[in-house]
mmCIF file of C-alpha atoms in Angstrom:
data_model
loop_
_atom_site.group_PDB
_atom_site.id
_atom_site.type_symbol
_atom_site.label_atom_id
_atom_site.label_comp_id
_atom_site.label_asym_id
_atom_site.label_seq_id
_atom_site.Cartn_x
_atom_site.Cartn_y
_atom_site.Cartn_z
ATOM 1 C CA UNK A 1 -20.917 -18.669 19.296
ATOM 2 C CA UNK A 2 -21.516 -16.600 16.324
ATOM 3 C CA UNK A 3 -18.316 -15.792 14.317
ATOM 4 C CA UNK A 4 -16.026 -18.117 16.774
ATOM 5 C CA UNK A 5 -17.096 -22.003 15.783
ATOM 6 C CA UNK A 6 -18.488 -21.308 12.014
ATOM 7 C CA UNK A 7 -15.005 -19.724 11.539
ATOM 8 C CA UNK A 8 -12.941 -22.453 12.387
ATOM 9 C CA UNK A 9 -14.513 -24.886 10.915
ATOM 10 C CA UNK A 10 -11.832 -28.108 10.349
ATOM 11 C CA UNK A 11 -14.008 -29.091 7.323
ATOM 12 C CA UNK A 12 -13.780 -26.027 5.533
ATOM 13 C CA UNK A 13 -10.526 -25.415 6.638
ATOM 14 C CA UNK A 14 -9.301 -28.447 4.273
ATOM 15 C CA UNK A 15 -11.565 -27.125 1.346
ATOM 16 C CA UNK A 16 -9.566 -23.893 1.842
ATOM 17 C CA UNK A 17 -5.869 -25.607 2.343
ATOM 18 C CA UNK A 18 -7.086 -27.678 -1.116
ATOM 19 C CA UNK A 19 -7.880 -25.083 -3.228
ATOM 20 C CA UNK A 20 -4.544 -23.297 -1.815
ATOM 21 C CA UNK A 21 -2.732 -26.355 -3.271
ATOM 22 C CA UNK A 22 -4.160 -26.423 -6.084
ATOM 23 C CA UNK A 23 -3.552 -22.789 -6.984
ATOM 24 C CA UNK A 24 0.014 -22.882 -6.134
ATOM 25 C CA UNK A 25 2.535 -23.772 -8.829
ATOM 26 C CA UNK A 26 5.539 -21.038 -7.542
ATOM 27 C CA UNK A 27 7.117 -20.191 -4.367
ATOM 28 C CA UNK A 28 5.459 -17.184 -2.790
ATOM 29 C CA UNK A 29 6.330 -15.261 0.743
ATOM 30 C CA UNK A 30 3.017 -13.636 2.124
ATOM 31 C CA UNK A 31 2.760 -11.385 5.080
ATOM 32 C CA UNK A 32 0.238 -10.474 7.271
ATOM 33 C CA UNK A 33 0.883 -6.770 9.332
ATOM 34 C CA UNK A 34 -1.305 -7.901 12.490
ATOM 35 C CA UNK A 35 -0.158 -9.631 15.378
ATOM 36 C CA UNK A 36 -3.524 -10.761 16.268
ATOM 37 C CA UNK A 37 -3.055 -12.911 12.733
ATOM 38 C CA UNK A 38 0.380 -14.161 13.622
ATOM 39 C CA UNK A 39 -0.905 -15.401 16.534
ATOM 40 C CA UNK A 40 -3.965 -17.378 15.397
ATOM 41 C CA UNK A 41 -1.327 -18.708 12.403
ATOM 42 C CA UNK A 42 1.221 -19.983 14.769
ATOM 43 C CA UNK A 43 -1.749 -21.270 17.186
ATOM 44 C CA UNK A 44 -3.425 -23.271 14.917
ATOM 45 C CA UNK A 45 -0.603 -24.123 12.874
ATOM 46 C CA UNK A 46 -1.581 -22.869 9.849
ATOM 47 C CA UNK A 47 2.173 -22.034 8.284
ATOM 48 C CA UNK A 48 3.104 -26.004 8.772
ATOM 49 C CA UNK A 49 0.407 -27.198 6.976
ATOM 50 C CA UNK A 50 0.163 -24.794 3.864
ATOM 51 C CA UNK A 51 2.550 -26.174 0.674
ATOM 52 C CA UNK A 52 6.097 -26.366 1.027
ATOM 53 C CA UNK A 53 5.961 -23.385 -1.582
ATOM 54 C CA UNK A 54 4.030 -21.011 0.679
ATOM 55 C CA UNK A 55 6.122 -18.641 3.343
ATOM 56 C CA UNK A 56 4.375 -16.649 5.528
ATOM 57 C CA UNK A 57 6.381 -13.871 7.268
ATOM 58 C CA UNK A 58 5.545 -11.853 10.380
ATOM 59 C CA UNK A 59 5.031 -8.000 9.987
ATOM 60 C CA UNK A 60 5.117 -5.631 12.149
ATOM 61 C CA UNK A 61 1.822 -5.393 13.208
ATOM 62 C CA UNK A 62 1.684 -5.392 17.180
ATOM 63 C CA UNK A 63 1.254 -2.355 18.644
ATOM 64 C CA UNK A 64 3.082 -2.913 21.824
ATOM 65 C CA UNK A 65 5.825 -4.312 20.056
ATOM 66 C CA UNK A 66 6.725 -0.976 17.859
ATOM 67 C CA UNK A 67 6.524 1.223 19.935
ATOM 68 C CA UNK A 68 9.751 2.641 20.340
ATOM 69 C CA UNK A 69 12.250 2.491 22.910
ATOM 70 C CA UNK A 70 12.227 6.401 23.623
ATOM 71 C CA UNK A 71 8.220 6.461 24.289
ATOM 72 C CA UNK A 72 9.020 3.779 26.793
ATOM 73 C CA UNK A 73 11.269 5.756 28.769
ATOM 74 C CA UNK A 74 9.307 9.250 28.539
ATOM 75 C CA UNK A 75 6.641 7.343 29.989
ATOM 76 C CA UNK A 76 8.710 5.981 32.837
ATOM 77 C CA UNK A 77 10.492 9.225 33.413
ATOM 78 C CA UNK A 78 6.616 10.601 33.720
ATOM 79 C CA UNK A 79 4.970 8.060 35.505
ATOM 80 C CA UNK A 80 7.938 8.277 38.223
ATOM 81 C CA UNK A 81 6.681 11.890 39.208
ATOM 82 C CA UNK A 82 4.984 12.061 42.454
ATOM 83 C CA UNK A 83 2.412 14.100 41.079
ATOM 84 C CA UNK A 84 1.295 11.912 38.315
ATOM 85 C CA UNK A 85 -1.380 9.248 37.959
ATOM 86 C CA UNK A 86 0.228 7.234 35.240
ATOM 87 C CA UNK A 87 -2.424 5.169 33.493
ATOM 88 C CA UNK A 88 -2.078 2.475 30.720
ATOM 89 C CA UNK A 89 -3.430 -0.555 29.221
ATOM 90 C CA UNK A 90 -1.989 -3.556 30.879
ATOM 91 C CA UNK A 91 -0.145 -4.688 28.433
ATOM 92 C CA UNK A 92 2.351 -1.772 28.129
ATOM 93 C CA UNK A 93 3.598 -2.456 31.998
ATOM 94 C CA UNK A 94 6.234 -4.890 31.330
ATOM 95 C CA UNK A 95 7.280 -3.561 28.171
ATOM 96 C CA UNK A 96 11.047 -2.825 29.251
ATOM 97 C CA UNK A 97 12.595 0.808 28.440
ATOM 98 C CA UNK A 98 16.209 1.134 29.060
ATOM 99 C CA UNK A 99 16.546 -0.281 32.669
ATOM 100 C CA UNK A 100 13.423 -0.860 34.008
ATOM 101 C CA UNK A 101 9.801 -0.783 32.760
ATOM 102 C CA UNK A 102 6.373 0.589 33.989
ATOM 103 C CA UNK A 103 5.694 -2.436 37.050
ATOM 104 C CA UNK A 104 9.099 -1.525 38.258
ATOM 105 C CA UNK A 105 8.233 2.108 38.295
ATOM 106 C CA UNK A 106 4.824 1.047 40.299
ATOM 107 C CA UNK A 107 6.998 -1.216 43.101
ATOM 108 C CA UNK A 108 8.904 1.975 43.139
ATOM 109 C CA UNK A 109 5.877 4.014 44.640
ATOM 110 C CA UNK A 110 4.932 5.118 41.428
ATOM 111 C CA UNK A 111 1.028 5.322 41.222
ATOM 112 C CA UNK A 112 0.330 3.673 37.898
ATOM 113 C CA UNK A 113 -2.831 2.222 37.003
ATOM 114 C CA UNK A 114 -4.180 -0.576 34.710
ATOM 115 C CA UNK A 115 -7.298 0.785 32.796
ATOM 116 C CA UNK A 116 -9.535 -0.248 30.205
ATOM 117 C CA UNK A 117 -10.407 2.596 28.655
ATOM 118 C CA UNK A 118 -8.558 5.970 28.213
ATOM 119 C CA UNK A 119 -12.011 7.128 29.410
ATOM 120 C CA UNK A 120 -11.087 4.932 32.669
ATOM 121 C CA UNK A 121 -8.607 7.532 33.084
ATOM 122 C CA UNK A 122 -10.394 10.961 32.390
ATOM 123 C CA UNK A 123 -12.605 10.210 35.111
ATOM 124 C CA UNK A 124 -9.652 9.412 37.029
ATOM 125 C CA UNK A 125 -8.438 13.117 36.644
ATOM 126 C CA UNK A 126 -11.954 14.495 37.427
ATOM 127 C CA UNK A 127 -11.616 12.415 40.678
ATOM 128 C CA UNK A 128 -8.081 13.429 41.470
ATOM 129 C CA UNK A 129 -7.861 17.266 40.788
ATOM 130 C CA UNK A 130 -4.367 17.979 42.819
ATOM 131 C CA UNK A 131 -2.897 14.943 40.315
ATOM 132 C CA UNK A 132 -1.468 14.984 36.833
ATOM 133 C CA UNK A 133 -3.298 12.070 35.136
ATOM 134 C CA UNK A 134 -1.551 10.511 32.104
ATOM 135 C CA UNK A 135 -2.961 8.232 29.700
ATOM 136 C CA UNK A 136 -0.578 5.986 27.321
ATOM 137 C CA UNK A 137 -2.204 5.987 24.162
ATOM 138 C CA UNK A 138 -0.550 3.693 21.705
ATOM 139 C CA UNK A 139 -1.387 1.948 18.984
ATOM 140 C CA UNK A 140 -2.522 1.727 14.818
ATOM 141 C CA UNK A 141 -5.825 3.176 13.567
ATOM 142 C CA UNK A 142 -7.745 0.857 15.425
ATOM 143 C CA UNK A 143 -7.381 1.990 19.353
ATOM 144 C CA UNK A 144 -6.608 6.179 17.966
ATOM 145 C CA UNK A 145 -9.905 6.953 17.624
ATOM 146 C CA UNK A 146 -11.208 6.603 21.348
ATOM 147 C CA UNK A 147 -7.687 8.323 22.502
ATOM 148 C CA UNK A 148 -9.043 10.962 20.246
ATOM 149 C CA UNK A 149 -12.577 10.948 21.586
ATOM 150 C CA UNK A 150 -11.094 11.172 25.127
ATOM 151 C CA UNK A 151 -8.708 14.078 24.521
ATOM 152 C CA UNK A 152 -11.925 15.963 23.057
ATOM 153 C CA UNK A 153 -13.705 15.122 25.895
ATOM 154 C CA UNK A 154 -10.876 16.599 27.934
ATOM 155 C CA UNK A 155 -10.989 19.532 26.571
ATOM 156 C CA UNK A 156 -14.996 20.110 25.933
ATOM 157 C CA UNK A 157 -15.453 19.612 29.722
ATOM 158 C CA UNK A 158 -12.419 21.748 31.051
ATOM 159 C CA UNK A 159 -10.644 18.974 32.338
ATOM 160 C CA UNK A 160 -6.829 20.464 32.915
ATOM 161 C CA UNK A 161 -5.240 17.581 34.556
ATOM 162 C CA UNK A 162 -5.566 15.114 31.905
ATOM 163 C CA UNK A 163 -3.171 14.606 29.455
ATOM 164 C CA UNK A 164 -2.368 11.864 26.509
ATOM 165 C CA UNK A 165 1.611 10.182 25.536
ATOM 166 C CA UNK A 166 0.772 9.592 22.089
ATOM 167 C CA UNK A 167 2.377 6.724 20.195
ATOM 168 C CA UNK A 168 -0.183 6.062 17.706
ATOM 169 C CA UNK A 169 1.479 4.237 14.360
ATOM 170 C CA UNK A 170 -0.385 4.049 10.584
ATOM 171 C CA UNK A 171 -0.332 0.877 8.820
ATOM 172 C CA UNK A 172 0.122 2.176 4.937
ATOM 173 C CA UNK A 173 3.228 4.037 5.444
ATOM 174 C CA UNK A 174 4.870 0.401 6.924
ATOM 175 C CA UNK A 175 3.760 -1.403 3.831
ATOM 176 C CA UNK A 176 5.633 1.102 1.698
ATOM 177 C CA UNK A 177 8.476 1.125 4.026
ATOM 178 C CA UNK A 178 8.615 -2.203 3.719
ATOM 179 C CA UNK A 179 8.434 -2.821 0.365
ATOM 180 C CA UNK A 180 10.699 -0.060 -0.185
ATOM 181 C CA UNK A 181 13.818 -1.599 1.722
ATOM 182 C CA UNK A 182 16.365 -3.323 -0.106
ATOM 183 C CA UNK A 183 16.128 -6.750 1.990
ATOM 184 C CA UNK A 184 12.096 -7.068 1.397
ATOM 185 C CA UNK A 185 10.386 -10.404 -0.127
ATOM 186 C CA UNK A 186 7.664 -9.687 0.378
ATOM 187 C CA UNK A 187 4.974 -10.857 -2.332
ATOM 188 C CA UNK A 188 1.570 -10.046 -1.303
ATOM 189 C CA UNK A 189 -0.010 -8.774 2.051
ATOM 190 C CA UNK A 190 -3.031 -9.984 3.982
ATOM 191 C CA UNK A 191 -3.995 -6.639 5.524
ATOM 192 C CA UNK A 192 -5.408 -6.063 9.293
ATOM 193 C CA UNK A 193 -8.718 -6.081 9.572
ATOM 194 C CA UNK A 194 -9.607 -4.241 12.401
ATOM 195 C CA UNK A 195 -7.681 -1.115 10.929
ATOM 196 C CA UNK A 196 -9.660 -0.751 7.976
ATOM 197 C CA UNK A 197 -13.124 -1.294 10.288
ATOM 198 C CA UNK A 198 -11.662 2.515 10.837
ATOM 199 C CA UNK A 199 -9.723 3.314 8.180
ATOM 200 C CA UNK A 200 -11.779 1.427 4.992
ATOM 201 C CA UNK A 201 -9.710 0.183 1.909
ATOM 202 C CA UNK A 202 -9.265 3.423 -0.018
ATOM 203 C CA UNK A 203 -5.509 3.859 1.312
ATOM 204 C CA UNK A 204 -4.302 0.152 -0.055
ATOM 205 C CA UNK A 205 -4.899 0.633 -4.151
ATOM 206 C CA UNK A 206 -2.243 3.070 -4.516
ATOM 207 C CA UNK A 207 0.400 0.590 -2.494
ATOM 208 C CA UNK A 208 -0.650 -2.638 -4.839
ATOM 209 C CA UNK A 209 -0.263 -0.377 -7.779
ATOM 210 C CA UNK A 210 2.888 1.264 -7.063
ATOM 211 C CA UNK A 211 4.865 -1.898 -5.294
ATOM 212 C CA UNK A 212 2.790 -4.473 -7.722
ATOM 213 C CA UNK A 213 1.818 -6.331 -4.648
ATOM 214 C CA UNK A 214 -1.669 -7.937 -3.980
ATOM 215 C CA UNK A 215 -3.270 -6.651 -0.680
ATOM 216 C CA UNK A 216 -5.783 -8.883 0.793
ATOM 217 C CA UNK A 217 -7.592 -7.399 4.038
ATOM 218 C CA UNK A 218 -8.026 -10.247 6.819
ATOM 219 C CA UNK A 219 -9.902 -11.136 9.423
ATOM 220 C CA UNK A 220 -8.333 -13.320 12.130
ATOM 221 C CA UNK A 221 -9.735 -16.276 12.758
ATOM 222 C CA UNK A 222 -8.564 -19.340 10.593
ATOM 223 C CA UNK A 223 -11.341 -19.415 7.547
ATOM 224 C CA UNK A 224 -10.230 -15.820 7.404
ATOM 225 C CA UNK A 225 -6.598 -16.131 6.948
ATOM 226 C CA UNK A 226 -7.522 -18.838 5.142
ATOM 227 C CA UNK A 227 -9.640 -16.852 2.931
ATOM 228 C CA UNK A 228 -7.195 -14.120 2.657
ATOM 229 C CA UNK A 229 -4.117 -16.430 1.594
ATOM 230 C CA UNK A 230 -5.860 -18.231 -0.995
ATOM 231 C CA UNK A 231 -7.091 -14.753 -2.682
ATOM 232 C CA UNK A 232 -3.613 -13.467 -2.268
ATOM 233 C CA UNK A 233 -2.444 -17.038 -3.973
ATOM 234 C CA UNK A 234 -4.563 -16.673 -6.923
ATOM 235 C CA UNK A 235 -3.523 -13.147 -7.683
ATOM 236 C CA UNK A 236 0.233 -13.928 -7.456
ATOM 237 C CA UNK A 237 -0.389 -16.419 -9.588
ATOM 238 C CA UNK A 238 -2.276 -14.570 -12.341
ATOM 239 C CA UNK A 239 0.359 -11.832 -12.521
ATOM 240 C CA UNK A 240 -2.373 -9.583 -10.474
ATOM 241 C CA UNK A 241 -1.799 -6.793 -7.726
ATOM 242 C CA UNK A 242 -5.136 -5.158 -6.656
ATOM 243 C CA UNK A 243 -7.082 -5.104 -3.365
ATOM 244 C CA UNK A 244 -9.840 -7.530 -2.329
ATOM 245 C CA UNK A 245 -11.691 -7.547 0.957
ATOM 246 C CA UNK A 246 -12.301 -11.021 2.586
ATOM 247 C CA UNK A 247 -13.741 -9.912 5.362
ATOM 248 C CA UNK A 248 -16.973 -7.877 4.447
ATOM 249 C CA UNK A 249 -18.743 -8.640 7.671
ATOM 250 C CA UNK A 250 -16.662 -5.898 9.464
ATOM 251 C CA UNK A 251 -15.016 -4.215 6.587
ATOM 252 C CA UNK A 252 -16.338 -1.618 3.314
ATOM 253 C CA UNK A 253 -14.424 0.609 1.411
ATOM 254 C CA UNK A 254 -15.242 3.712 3.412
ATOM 255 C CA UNK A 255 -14.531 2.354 7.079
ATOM 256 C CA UNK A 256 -16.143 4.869 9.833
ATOM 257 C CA UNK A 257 -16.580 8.601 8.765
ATOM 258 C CA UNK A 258 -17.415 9.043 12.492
ATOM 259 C CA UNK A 259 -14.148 8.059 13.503
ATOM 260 C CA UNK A 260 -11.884 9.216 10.726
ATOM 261 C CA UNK A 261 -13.819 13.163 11.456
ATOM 262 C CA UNK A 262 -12.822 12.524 14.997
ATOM 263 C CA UNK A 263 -8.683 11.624 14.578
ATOM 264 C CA UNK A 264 -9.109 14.283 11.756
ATOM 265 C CA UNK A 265 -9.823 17.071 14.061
ATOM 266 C CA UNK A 266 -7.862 15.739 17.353
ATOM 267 C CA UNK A 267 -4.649 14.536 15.581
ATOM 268 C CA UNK A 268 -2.533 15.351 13.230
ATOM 269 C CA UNK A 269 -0.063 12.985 11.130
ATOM 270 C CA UNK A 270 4.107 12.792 11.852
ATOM 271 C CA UNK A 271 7.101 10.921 11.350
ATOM 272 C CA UNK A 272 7.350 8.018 13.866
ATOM 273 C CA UNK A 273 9.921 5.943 14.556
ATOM 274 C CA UNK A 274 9.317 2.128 15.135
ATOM 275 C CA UNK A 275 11.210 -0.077 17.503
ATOM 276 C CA UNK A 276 13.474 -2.070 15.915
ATOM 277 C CA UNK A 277 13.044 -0.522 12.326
ATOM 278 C CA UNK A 278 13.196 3.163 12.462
ATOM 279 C CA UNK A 279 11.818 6.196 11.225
ATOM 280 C CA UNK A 280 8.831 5.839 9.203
ATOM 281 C CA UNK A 281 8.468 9.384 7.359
ATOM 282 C CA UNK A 282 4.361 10.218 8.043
ATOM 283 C CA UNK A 283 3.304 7.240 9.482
ATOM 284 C CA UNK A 284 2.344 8.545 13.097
ATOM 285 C CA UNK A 285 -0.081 11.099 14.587
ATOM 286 C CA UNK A 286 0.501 13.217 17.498
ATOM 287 C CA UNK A 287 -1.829 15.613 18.789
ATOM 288 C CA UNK A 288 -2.826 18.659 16.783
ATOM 289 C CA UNK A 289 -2.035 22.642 17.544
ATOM 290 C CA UNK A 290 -5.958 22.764 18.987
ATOM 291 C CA UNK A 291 -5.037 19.981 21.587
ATOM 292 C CA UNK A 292 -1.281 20.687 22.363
ATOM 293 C CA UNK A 293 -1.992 21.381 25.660
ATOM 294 C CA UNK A 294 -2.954 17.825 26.743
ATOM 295 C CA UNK A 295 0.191 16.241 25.111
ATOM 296 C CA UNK A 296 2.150 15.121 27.628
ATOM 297 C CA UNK A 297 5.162 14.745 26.147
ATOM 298 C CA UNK A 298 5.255 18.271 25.654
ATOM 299 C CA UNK A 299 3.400 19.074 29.390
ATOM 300 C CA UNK A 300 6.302 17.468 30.793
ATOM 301 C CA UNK A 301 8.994 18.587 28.715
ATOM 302 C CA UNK A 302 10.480 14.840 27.907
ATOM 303 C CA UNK A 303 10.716 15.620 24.127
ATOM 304 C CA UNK A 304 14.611 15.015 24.298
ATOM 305 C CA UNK A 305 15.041 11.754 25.348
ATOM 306 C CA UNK A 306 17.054 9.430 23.399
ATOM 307 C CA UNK A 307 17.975 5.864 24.008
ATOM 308 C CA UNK A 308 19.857 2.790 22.330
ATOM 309 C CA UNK A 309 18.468 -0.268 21.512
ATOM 310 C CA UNK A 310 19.840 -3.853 23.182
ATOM 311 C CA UNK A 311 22.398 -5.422 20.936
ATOM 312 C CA UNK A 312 21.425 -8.507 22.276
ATOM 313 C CA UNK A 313 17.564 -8.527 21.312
ATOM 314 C CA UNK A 314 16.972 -8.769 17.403
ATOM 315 C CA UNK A 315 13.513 -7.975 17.589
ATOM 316 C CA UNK A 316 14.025 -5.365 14.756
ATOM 317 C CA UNK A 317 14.895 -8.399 12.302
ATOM 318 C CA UNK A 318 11.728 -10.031 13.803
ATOM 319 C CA UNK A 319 9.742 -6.749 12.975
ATOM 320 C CA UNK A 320 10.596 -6.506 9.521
ATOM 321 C CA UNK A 321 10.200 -9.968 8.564
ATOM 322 C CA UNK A 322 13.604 -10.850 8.277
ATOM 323 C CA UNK A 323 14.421 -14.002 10.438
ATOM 324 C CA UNK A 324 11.273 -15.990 12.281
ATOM 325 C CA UNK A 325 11.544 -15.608 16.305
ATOM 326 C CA UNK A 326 13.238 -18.895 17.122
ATOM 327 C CA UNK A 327 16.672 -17.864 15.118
ATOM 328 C CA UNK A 328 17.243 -15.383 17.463
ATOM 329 C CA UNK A 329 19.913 -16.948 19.578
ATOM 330 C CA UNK A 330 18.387 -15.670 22.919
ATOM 331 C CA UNK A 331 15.266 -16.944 21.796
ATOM 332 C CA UNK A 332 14.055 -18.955 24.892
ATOM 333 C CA UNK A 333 17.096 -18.125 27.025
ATOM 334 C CA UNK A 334 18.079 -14.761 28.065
ATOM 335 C CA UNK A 335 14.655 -13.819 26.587
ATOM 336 C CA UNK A 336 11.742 -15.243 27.917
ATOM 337 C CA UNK A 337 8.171 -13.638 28.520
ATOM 338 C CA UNK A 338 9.516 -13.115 32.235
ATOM 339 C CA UNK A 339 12.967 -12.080 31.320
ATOM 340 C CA UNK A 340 11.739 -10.236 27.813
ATOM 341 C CA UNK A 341 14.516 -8.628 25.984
ATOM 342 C CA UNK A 342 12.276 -6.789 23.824
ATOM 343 C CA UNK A 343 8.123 -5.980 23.049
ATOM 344 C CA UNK A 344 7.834 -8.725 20.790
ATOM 345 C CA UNK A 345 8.394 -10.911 23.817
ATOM 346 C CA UNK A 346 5.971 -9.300 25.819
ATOM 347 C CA UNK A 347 2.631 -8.524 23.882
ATOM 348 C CA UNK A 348 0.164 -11.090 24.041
ATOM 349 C CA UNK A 349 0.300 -10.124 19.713
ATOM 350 C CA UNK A 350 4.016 -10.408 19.283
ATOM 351 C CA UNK A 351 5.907 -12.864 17.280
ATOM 352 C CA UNK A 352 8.317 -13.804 19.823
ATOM 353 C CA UNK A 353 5.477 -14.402 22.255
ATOM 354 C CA UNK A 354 3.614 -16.495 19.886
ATOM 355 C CA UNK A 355 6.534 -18.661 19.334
ATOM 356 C CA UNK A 356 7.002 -19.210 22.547
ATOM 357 C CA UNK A 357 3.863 -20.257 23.698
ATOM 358 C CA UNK A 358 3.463 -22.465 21.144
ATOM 359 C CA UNK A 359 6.313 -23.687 19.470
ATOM 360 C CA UNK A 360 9.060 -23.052 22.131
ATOM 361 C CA UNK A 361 10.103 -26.931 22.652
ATOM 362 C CA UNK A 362 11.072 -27.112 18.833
ATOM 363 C CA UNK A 363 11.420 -25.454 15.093
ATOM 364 C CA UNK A 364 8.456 -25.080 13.371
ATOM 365 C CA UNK A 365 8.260 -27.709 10.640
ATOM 366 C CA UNK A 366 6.032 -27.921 7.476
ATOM 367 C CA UNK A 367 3.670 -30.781 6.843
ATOM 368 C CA UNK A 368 4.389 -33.325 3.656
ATOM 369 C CA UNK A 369 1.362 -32.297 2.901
ATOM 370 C CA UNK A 370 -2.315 -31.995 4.266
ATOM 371 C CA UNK A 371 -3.307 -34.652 2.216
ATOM 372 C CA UNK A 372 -1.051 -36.870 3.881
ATOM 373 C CA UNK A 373 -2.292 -36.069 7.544
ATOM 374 C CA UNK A 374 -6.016 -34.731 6.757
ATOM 375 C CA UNK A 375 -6.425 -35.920 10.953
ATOM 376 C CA UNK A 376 -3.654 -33.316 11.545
ATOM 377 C CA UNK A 377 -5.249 -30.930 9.644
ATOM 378 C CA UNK A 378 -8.223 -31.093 10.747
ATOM 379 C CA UNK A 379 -6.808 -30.995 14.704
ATOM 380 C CA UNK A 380 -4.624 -27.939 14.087
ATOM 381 C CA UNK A 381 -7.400 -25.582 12.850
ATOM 382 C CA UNK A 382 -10.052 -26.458 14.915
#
């Protein structure tokens, strides 16, 4: 398959770990923003076998796993209505709120829906006119654009019962916040992809100027990360900090005008908080004066709920990089992807999840060295 095999390529992959080596004469901490990268790092155990020198650090990058705890419980305070059709991408219904979470809710007699599409659920409301019809839209730049599409298609076919729980997060504003907080090592950042197939590049020079950090924008199979760590390598280690795209097959400069008009027009951008880190000053969008009336946080008047976070669940720490998964102490006990504590134990892109899956039974532990176990290599990537 195009794009699948070429990409992780054992062969290559040692070219790539080589010239890694051989560029790297410092310690440097790296971190990638998207879960879909953490999990094809932890997968194929790309962190073990890079040098001893090289730490990679988990952002927060899954969109399940930031969305705040609040959003959780407006949408289970919603989807509890008996006049609501609560519908969400399946990933969302075993994120737990406060008490309970959205498959709870639907055992309940809650009617909520697995869709794959917010447009899934518009036609939902055209079929259901005596129901409210509610669509969950979370996530970065990458899944806003077809929430957007659908709330314009709402309103250009006079479609009253529909409306959108917006919890749609930007990916600059983190990096900043990141590099701004007082705990951050980060060095350099291999940047997601898929957002700037949307969002293009233009956003990132500013950040590597101001914070002095290279930003390299991954792709997510192992070449790519790959790729991405071995540019980011050979800036830090030539005093550089600019941008560099490594994956030109899906990314330019500009990203999609198409899209960017669209989320222009339907949204507008906010504060958001993030679970487990906070308020973000202007790095969320909610819907904009023109579409108010299909917000449903505002349609349903849960704008004042507040909620605490588990003391128990460090998932914040895990978030912003600050300890890996398993040094969590109920890492594997009292959290568990049927038990989860917190997001990053339920997304199929969180940290916690990826450790679990794959490295549950013990620490993760760095190779000598690839050239010692070039058969271990070679296994792990491909």
């Amino acid at each position: 398959m195009k794009y699948l095999d070429e990409f992780s390529d054992p062969v290559l992959a040692k070219r790539l770990f080589d010239d890694i080596r051989a560029l790297t004469t410092k310690p440097w901490a790296l971190m990638e923003v998207c879960g879909g990268q953490t999990h094809s790092i932890i997968r194929h155990g790309i962190d073990q076998l890079l040098p001893e020198e090289i730490r990679l650090i988990h952002g927060p990058g899954c969109p399940v796993c930031v969305t705040p705890l609040e959003i959780i419980d407006k949408a289970l305070e919603i989807a509890s209505r008996p006049d609501v059709i609560f519908c969400s991408f399946g990933d969302m219904l075993r994120v737990p709120g406060s008490g309970r979470d959205l498959f709870q809710v639907k055992s309940e007699g809650a009617d909520v829906r697995v869709v794959y599409s917010p447009l899934d659920a518009l036609r939902i409301a055209q079929e259901n006119p005596d129901k409210e019809v509610v669509f969950f839209g979370i996530g970065f730049e990458t899944t806003a654009p077809p929430n957007a599409m659908t709330v314009y298609q709402a309103k250009k076919l006079s479609i009253p019962n529909f409306s959108l729980l917006v919890s749609h997060v930007r990916v600059p504003p983190a990096i900043d916040a990141i590099m701004n907080s007082p705990d951050c090592q980060v060095q350099a950042f291999l940047a997601a992809g898929h957002v700037c197939t949307v969002m293009g590049t233009k956003e990132y020079p500013a950040l590597a100027a101001e914070h002095e950090v290279p930003i390299v924008v991954t792709g997510f199979e192992p070449l790519d990360i790959l790729e991405g760590i071995r540019r980011a390598v050979r800036q830090l280690e030539a005093g550089e900090h600019t941008v560099e795209n490594a994956y030109p097959r899906a990314v330019n400069e500009q990203g999609s005008p198409a899209a960017q008009k669209m989320l222009a027009d339907v949204f507008e951008v906010t504060d958001r908080s993030w679970r487990g880190i906070g308020m973000i000053p202007q790095s969320g969008w909610r819907l904009s004066p023109r579409y108010r009336e299909y917000d449903a946080e505002h349609r349903f008047s849960v704008g004042g709920i507040e909620t605490e976070e588990s003391t128990v669940c460090r998932s914040g720490e895990v978030l912003q990089g600050l300890i890996k998964p398993h040094e969590c102490a109920a890492f594997g006990k009292q959290c568990t992807p049927r038990n989860p504590l917190g997001a990053t134990m339920v997304s199929s892109e969180g940290a916690c999840a990826a450790y679990y899956l794959y490295r549950r039974l013990e620490a993760p532990k760095k190779a000598a060295s690839a050239a010692d176990a070039p058969a271990k290599e070679a296994s792990s990537v491909g």
